[in-house]
mmCIF file of C-alpha atoms and ligand atoms in Angstrom:
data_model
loop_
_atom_site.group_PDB
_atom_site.id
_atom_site.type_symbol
_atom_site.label_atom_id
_atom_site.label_comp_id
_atom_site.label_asym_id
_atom_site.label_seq_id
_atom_site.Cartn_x
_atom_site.Cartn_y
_atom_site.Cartn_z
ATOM 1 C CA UNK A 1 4.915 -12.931 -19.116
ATOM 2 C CA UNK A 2 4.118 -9.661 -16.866
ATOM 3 C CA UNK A 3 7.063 -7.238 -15.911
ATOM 4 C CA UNK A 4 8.237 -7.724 -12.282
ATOM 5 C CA UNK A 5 7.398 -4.276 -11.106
ATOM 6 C CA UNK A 6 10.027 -1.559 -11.076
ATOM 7 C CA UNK A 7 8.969 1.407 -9.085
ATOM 8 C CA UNK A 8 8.277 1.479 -5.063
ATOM 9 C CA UNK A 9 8.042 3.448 -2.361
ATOM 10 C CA UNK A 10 8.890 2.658 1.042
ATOM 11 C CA UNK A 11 7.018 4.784 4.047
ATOM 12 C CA UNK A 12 6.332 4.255 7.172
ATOM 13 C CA UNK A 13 6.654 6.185 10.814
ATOM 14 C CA UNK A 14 10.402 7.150 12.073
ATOM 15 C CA UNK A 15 12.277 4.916 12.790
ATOM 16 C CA UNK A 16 10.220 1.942 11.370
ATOM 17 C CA UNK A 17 13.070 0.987 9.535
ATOM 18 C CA UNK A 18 12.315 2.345 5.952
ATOM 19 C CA UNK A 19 15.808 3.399 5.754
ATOM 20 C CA UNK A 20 17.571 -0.048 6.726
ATOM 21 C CA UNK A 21 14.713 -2.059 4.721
ATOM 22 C CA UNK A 22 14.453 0.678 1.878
ATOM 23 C CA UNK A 23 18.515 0.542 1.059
ATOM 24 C CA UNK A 24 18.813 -3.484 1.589
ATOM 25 C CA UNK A 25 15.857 -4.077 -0.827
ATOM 26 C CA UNK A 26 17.275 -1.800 -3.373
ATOM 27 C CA UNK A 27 20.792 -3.115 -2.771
ATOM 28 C CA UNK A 28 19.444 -6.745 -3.776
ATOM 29 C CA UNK A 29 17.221 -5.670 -6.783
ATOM 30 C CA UNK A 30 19.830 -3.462 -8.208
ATOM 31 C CA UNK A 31 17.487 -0.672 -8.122
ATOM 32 C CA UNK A 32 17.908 3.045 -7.923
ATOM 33 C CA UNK A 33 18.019 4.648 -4.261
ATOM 34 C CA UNK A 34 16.831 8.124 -2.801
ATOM 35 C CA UNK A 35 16.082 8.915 0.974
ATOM 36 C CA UNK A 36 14.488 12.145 0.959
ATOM 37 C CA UNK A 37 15.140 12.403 4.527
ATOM 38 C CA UNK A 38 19.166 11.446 4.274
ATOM 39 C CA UNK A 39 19.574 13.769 0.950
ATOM 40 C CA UNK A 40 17.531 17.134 2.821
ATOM 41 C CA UNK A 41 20.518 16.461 5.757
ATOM 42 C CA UNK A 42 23.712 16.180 3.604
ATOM 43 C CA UNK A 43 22.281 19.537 1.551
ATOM 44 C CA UNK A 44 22.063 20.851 4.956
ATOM 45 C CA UNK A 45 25.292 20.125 5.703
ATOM 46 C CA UNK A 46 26.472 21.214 2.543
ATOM 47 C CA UNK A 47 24.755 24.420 2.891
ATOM 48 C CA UNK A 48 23.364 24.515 -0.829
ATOM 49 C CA UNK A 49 20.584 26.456 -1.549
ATOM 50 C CA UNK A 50 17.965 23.622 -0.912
ATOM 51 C CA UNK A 51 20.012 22.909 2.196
ATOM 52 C CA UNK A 52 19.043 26.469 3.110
ATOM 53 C CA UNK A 53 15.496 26.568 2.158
ATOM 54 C CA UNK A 54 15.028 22.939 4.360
ATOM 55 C CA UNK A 55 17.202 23.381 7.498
ATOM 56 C CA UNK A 56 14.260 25.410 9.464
ATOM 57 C CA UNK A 57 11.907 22.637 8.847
ATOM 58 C CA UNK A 58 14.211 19.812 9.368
ATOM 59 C CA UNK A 59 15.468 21.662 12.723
ATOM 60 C CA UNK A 60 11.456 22.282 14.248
ATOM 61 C CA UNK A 61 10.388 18.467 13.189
ATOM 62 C CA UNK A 62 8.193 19.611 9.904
ATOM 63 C CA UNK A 63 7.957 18.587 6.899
ATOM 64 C CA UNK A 64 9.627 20.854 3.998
ATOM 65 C CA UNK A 65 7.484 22.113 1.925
ATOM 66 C CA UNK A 66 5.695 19.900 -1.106
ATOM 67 C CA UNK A 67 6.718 22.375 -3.751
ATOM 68 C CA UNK A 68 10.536 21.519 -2.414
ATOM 69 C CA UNK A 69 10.738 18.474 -2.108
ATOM 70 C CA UNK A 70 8.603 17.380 -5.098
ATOM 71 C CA UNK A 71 11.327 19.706 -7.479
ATOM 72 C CA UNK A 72 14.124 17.238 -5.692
ATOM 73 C CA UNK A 73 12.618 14.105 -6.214
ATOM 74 C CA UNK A 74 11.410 15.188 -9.798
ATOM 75 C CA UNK A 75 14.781 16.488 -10.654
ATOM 76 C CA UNK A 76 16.530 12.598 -9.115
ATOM 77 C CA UNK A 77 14.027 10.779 -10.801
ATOM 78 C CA UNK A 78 14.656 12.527 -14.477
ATOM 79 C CA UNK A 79 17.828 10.943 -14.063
ATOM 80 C CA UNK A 80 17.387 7.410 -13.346
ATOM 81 C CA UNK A 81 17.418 4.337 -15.827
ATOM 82 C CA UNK A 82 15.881 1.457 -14.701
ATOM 83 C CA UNK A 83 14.204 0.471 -11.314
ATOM 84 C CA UNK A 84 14.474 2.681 -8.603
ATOM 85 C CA UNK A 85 12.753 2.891 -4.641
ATOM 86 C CA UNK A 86 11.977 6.033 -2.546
ATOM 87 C CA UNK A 87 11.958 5.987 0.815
ATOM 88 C CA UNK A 88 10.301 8.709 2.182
ATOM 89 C CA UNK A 89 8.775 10.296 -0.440
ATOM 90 C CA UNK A 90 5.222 10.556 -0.922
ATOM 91 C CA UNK A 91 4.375 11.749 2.867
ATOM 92 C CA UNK A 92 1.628 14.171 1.847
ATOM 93 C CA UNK A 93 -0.928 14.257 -0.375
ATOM 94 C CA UNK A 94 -0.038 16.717 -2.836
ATOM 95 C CA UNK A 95 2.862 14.648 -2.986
ATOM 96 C CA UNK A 96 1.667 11.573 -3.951
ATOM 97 C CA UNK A 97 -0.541 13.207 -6.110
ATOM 98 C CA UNK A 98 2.585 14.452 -7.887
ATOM 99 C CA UNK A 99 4.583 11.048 -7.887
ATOM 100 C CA UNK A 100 1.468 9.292 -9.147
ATOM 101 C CA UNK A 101 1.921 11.912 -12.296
ATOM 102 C CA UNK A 102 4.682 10.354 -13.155
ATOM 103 C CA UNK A 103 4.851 7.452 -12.854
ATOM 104 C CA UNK A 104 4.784 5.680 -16.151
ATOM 105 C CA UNK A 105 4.407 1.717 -14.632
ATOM 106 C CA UNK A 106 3.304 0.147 -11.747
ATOM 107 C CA UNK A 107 4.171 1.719 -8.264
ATOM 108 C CA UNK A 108 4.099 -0.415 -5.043
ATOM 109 C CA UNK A 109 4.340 1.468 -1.875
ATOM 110 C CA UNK A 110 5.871 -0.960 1.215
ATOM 111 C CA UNK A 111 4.189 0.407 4.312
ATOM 112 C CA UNK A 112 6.384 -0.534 7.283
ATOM 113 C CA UNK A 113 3.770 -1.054 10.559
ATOM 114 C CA UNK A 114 4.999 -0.524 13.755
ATOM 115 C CA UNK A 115 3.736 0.465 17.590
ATOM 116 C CA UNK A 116 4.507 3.711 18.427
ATOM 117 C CA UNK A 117 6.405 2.865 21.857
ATOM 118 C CA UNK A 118 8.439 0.054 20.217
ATOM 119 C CA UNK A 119 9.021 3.276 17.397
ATOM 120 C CA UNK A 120 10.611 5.423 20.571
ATOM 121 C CA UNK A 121 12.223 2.751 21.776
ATOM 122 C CA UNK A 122 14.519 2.549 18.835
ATOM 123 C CA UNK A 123 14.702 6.319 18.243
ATOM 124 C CA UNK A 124 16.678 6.631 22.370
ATOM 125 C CA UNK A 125 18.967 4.158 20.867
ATOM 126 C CA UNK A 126 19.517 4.413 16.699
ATOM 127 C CA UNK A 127 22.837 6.471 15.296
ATOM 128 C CA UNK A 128 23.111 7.022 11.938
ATOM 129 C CA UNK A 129 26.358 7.024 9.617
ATOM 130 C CA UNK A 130 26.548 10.826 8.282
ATOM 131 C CA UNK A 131 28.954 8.999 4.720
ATOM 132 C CA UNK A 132 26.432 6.774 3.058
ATOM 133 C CA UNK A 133 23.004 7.441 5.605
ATOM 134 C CA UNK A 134 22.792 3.448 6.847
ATOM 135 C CA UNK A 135 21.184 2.881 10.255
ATOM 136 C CA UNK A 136 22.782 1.147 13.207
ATOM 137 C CA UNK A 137 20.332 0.089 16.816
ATOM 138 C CA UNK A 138 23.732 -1.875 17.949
ATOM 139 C CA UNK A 139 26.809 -0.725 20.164
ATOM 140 C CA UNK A 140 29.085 -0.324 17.245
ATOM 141 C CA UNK A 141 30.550 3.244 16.894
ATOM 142 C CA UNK A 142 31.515 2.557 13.215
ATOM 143 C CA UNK A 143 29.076 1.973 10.227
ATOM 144 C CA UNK A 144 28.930 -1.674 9.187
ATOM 145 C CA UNK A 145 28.962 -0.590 5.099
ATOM 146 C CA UNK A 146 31.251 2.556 4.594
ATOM 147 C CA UNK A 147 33.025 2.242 7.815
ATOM 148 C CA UNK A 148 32.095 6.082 8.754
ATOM 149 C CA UNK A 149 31.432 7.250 12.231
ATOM 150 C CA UNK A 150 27.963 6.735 13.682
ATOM 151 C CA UNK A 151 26.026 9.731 15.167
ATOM 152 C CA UNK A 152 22.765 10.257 16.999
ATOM 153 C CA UNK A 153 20.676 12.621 14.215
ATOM 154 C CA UNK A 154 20.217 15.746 15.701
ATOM 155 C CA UNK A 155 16.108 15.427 15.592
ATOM 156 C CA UNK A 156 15.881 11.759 17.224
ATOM 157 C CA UNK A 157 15.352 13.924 20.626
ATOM 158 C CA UNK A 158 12.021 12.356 22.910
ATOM 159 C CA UNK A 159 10.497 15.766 21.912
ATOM 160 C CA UNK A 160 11.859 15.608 17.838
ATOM 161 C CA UNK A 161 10.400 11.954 17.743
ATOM 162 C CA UNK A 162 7.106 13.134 19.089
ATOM 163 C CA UNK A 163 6.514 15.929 16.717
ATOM 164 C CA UNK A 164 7.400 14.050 13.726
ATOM 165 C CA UNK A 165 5.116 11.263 14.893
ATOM 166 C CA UNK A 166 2.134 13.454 14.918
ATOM 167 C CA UNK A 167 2.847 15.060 11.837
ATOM 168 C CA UNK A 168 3.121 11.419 10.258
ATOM 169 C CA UNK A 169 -0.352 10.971 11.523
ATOM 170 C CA UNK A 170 -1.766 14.025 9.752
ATOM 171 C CA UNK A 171 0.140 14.304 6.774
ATOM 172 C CA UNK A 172 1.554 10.819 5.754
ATOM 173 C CA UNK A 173 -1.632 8.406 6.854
ATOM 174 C CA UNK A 174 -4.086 10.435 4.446
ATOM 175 C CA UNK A 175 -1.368 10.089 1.523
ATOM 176 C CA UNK A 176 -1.084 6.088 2.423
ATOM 177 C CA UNK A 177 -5.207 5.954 1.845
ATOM 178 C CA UNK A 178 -4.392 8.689 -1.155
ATOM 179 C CA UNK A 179 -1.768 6.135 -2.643
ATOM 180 C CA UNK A 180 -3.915 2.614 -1.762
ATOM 181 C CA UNK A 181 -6.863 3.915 -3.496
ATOM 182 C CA UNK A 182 -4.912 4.467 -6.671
ATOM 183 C CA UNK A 183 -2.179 2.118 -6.419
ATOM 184 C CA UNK A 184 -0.906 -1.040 -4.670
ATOM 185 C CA UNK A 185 -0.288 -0.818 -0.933
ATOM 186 C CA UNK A 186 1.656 -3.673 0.740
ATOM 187 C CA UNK A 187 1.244 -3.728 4.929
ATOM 188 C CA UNK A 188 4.523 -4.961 6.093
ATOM 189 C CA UNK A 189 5.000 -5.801 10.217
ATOM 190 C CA UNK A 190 7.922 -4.016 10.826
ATOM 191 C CA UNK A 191 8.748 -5.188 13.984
ATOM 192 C CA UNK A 192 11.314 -7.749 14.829
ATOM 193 C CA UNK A 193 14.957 -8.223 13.017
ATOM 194 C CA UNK A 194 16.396 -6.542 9.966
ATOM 195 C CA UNK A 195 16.510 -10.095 8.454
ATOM 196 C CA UNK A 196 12.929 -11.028 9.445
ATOM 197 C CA UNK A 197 11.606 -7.657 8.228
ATOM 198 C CA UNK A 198 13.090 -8.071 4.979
ATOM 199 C CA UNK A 199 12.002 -12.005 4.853
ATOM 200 C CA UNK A 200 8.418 -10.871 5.080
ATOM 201 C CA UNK A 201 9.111 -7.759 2.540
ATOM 202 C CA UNK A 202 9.892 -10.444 -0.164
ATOM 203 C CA UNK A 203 7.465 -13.006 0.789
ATOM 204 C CA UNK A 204 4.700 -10.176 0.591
ATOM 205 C CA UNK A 205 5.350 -9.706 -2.887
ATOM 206 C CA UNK A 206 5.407 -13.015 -4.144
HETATM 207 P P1 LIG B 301 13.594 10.884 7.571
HETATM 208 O O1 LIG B 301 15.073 10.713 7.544
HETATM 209 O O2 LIG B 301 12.889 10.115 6.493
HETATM 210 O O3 LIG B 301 13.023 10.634 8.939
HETATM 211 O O4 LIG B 301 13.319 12.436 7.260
HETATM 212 C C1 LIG B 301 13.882 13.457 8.063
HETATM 213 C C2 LIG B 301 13.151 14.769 7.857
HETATM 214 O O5 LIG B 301 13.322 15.204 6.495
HETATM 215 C C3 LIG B 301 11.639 14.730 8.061
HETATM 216 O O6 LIG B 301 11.286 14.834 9.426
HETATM 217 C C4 LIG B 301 11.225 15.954 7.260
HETATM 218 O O7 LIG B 301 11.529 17.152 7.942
HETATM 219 C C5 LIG B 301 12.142 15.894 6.044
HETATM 220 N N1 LIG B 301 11.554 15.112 4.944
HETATM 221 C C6 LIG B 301 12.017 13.937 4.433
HETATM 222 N N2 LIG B 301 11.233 13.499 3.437
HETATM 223 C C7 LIG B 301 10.237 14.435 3.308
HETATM 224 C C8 LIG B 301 9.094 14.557 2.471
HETATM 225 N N3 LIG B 301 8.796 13.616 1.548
HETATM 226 N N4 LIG B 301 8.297 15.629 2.632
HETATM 227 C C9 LIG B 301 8.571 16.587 3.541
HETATM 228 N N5 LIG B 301 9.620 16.535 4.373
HETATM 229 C C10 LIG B 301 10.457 15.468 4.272
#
């Protein structure tokens, strides 16, 4: 009998959902879960020293650099027993370069597809809770897991989701083609319901 697999990656363009899809999928496997995208914010927020080295990026739509980010997700993942997903993490290719180093199993990336005017659609409307980083596109003011109080992120502006599109396109697609011609890379159509999205997630990996 072959191991299910244990290790996966979740990408995709913001606000394709990785976040909503990347926690829920977790949440049912019992697996490990990093955004690197939620955890650069709260060590903004908490001013630590990583917080300080990332909030310039963060506030002019960049990336942070590899060298950073790769030391965060190194340090998480020394950590972890058992299964874990990362959403967000590989988006360059020195990156996945890096993650492909060490990972000691099977990695399956879960590339969320979807258009980019249905992407700033959802970015005018999405709030995110600032207590446990889950996703809301409804009217609700309070988060529908912790309970915390919803906010608009601070780089979901027409111009913030612009920027970060484009540098998707030049940094993240090359590390998707880095990634698929190494690794397994699952195409997922993003578009329609949380509950659909995640039907086709599972089905895809059957
Ligand atoms: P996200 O919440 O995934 O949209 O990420 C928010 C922001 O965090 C991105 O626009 C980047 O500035 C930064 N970020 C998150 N993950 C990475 C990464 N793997 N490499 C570089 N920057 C990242």
């Amino acid at each position: 009998m072959t191991a299910s697999p244990k290790f996966f990656v979740m990408l995709g363009p913001p606000a394709s959902g990785k976040g909503t899809q990347g926690r829920l999928f977790a949440e049912e496997r019992g697996f490990n879960y990093l955004s690197t995208g939620s955890q650069l914010r709260r060590e903004i927020e908490e001013s630590s020293p990583i917080g300080q080295r990332a909030k310039r990026y963060l506030e002019h739509h960049q990336y942070v650099p590899d060298d950073l980010i790769i030391e965060l997700v190194t340090d998480w993942l020394e950590k972890q027993e058992g299964g874990w997903l990362l959403d967000g993490f590989p988006r360059s290719v020195p990156q996945a370069k890096a993650l492909l180093e060490i990972v000691t199993g099977e990695l399956i990336t879960l590339d969320l597809q979807v258009p980019a005017d249905e992407l700033s659609r959802r970015v005018s409307i999405r709030r995110e809770c600032p207590e446990c980083g889950s996703v809301a596109t409804n009217v609700r003011d309070t988060c529908e897991r912790c309970g915390g109080k919803l906010e608009s992120r601070a780089d979901d502006s027409k111009e913030g989701f612009q920027e970060r599109y484009k540098v998707y396109r030049e940094l993240t697609l090359p590390a998707l083609d880095y990634l698929r011609s190494l690794s397994r890379v699952v195409e997922i159509d993003g578009v329609g319901s949380r509950e659909e999205v995640a039907i086709r997630i599972k089905e895809a990996l059957r």
